[in-house]
Coordinates of C-alpha atoms in Angstrom, one line a residue:
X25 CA 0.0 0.0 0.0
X26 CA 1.4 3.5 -0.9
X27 CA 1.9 6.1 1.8
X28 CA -0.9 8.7 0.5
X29 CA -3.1 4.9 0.6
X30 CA -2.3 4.1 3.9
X31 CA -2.8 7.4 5.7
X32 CA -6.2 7.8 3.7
X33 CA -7.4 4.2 5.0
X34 CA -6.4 5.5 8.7
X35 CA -8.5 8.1 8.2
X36 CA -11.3 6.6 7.0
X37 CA -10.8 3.9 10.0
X38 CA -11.1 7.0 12.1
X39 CA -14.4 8.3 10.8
X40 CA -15.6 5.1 10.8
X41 CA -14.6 4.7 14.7
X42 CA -16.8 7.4 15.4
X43 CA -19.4 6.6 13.4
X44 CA -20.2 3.6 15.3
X45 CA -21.1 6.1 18.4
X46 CA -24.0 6.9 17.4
X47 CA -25.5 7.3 20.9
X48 CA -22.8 9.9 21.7
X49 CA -23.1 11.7 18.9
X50 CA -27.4 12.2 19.1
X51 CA -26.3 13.2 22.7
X52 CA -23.5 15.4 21.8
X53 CA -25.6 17.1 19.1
X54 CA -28.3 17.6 21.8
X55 CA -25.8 19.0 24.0
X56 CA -24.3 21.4 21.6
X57 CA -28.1 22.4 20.6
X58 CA -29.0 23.4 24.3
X59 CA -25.8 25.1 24.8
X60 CA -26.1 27.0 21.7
X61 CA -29.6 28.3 22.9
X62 CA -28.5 29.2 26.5
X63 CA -25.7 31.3 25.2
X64 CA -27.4 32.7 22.4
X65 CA -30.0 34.5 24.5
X66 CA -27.3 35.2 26.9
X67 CA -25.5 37.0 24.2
X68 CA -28.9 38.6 23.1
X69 CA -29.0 40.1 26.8
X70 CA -25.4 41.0 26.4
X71 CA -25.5 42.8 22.8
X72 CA -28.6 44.2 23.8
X73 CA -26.6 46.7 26.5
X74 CA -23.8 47.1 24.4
X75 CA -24.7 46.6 21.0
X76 CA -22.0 45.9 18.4
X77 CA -19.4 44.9 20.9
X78 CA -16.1 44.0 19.9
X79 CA -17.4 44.9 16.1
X80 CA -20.1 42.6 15.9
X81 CA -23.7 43.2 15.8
X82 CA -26.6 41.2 17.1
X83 CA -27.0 38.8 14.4
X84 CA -23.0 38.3 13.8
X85 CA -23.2 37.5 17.8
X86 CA -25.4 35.2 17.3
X87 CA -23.6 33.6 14.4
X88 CA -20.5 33.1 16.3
X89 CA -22.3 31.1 19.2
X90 CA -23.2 28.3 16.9
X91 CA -20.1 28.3 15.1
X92 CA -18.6 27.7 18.7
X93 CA -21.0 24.7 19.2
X94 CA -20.5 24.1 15.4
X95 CA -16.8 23.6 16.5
X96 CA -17.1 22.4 19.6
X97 CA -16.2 18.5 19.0
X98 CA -14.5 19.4 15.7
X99 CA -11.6 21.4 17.6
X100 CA -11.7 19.5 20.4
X101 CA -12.5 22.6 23.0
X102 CA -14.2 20.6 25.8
X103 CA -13.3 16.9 25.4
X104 CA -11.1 14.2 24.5
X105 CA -9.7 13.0 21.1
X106 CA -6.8 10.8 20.3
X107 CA -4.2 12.5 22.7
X108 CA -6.1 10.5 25.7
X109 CA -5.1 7.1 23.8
X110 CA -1.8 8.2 22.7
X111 CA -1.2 9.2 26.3
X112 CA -2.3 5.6 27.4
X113 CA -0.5 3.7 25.1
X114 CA 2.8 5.7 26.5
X115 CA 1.6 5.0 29.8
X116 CA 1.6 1.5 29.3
X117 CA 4.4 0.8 26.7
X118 CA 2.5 0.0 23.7
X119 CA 3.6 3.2 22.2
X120 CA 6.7 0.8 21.1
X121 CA 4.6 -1.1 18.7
X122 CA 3.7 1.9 17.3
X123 CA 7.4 2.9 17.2
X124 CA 7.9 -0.1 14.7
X125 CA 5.4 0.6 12.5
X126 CA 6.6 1.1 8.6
X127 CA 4.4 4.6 9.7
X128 CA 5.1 7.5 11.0
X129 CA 3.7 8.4 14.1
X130 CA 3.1 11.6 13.8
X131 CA 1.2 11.4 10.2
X132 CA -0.3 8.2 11.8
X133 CA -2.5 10.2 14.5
X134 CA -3.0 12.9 12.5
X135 CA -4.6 11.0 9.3
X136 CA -6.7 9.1 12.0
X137 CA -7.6 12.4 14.0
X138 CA -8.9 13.9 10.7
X139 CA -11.0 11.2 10.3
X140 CA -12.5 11.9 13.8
X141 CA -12.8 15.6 13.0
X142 CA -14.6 15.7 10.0
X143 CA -17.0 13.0 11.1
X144 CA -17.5 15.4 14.2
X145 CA -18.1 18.1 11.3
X146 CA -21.0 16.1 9.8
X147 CA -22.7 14.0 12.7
X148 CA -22.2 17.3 15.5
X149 CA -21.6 20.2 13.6
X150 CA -24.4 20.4 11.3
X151 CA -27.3 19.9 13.3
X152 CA -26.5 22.6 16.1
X153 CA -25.9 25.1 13.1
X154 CA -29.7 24.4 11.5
X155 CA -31.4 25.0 14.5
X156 CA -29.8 28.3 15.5
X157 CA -30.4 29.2 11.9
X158 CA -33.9 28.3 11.9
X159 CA -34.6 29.8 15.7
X160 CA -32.4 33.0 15.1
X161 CA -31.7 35.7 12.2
X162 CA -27.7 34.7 11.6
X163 CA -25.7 36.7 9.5
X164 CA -25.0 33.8 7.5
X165 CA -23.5 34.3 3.7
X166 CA -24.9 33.5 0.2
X167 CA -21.8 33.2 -1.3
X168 CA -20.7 29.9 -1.8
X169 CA -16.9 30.8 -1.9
X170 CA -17.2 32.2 1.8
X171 CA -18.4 28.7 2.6
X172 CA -15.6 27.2 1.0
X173 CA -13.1 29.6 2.3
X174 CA -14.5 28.7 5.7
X175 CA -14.4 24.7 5.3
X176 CA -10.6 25.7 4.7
X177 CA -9.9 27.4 7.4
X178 CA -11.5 24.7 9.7
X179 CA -9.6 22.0 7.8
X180 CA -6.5 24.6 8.9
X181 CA -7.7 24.4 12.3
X182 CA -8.5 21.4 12.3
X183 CA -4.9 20.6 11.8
X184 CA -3.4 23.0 14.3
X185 CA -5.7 21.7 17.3
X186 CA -4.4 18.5 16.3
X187 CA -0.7 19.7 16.7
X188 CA -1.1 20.9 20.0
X189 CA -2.8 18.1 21.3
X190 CA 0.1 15.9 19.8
X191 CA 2.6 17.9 21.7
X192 CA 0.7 17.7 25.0
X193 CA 0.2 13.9 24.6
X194 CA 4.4 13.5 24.0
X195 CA 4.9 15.0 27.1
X196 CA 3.6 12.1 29.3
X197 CA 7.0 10.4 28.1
X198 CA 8.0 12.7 30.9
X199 CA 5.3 13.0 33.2
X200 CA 3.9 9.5 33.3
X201 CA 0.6 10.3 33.6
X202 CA -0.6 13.5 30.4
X203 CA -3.9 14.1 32.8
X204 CA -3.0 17.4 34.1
X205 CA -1.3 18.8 31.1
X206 CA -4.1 17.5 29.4
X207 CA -6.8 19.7 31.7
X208 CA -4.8 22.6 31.2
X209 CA -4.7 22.8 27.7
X210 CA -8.1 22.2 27.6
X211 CA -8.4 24.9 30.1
X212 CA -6.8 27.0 27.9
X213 CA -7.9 26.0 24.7
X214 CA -11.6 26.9 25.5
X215 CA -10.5 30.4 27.3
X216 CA -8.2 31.6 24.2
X217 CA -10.0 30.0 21.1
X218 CA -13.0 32.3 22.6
X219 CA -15.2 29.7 23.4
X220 CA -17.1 31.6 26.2
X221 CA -16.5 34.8 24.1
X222 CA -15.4 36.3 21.0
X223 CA -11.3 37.2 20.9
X224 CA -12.6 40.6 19.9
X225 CA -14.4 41.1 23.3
X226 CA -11.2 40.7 25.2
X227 CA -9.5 44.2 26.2
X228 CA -6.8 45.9 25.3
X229 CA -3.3 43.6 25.1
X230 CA -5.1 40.5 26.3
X231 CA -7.2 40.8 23.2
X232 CA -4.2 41.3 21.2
X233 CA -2.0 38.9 22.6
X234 CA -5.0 36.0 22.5
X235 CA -5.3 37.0 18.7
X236 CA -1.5 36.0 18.0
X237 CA -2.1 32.6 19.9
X238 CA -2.5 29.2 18.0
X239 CA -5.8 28.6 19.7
X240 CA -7.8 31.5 17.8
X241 CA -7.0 29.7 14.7
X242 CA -9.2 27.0 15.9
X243 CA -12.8 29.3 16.2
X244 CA -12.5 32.9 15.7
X245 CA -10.2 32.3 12.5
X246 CA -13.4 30.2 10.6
X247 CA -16.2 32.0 12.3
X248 CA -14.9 35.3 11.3
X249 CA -14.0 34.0 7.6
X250 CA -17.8 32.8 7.5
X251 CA -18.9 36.5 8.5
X252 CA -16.7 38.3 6.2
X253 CA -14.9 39.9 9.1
X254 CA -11.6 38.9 7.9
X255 CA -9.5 38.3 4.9
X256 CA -9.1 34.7 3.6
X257 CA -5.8 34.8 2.6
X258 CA -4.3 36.2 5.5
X259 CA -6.5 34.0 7.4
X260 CA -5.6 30.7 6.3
X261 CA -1.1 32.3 6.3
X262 CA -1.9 32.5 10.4
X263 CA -3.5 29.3 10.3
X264 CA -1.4 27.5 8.4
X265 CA 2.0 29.4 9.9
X266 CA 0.9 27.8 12.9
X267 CA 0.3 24.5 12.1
X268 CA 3.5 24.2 10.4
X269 CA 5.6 25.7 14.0
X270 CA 3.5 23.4 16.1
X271 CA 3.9 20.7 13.7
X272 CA 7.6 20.9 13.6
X273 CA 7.5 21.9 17.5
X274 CA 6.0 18.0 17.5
X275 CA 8.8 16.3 15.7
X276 CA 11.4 17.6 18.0
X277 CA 9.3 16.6 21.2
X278 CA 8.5 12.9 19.4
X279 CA 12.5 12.6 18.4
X280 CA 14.1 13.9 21.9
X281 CA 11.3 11.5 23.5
X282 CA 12.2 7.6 21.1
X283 CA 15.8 9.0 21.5
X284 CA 16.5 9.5 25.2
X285 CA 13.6 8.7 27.0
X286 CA 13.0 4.6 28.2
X287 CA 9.4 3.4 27.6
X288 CA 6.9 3.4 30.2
X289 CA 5.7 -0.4 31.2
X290 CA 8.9 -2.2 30.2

């Protein structure tokens, strides 16, 4: 099987793994949908005493919530996805078998996190977004390039959430046990990629500083392509600028880890 095969059938393994949940993903959609509503009125309340905060009016407001719970199991901004395995599997030494795989490990988990994202794009991301449309007026586009220029920068996104997860996952080479940095990243993956609010909200250099980290590349990044509110190109450059440093950033941590570090478990 040739490489480009192999990493596509790991993929598709992956969407197929999640496919089988289907139990977790009706109760993850209704999740999402009952999220979505309780902080789309509590936006309403908020927009209504300052209208057009952070740049955004009512409806864009609105718009971002249900990209949020759009996003939510696509980014990986309030749950698990492969690191908790990975982690595991280092815990317990079978991250050698993976080791001596004709693979590599990086491309591995990434090809078979993709597949779990962009099943998580179709079985919990759609669903939440039709029902804020149909409940609330969203400032959704009619031109089908902004929809395409948003599925790429949530394919971007998609890619960079994955590349910090992977680095938080090597680190349990180190730490035994990737629990804690694991709630701290997710700690700080839902306060920066502006889950609970838009990056534009924040103040002064905390705004700008939380702009220039990966994690707005995972939310505000797609959800302000989608609104128009910024420009494609440059867009998908942070994104993918990113992904690239984190990626790389990864390699290092995986090499300093198979090189110098004995496996967990035996």
């Amino acid at each position: 099987m040739g490489t480009g095969r192999l990493y596509a059938a790991v993929a598709a393994g992956g969407f197929r793994r999640y496919a089988t949940y289907r139990a977790a993903t009706a109760a993850g959609v209704f999740t999402n949908t009952v999220f979505g509503f309780i902080l789309a009125y509590t936006y309403i309340a908020l927009w209504a005493e300052k209208p057009h905060l952070g740049g955004y009016d009512q409806a864009q407001a609105l718009t971002y919530v249900w990209v949020g719970q759009a996003m939510f199991a696509v980014m990986v901004l309030g749950s698990n996805g492969f690191e908790a395995e990975l982690i595991e599997r280092i815990r317990t030494g079978d991250i050698a078998v993976d080791l001596y795989r004709p693979a590599d490990l990086q491309a591995w988990w990434l090809a078979a996190d993709t597949g779990r994202a962009f099943f998580h794009l179709l079985g919990r991301g759609i669903v939440p977004m039709v029902c804020g449309a149909l409940f609330f007026e969203l400032a959704l586009p009619t031109d089908p390039l902004t929809w395409i220029a948003c599925l790429v920068a949530i394919a971007l996104g998609m890619v960079v959430s994955f590349a910090i997860r992977y680095i938080v996952a090597l680190w349990a080479f180190w730490l035994l046990d990737g629990a804690g940095a694991m709630q701290l990243t997710w700690l700080a993956g839902v306060f920066f990629s502006g889950m609970l609010l838009p990056l534009n909200v924040f103040p002064g250099a905390l705004g700008e500083i939380a702009r220039l980290l990966p994690w707005s590349a995972l939310l505000q990044a797609p959800a302000d392509v989608l609104m128009g509110e910024a420009d494609p190109l440059g867009t998908f450059a942070f994104q993918a600028t990113w992904a690239v440093v984190l990626l790389a950033a990864g390699r290092l941590v995986q090499s300093a880890a198979t090189r110098r570090v004995v496996v967990q478990g035996g």
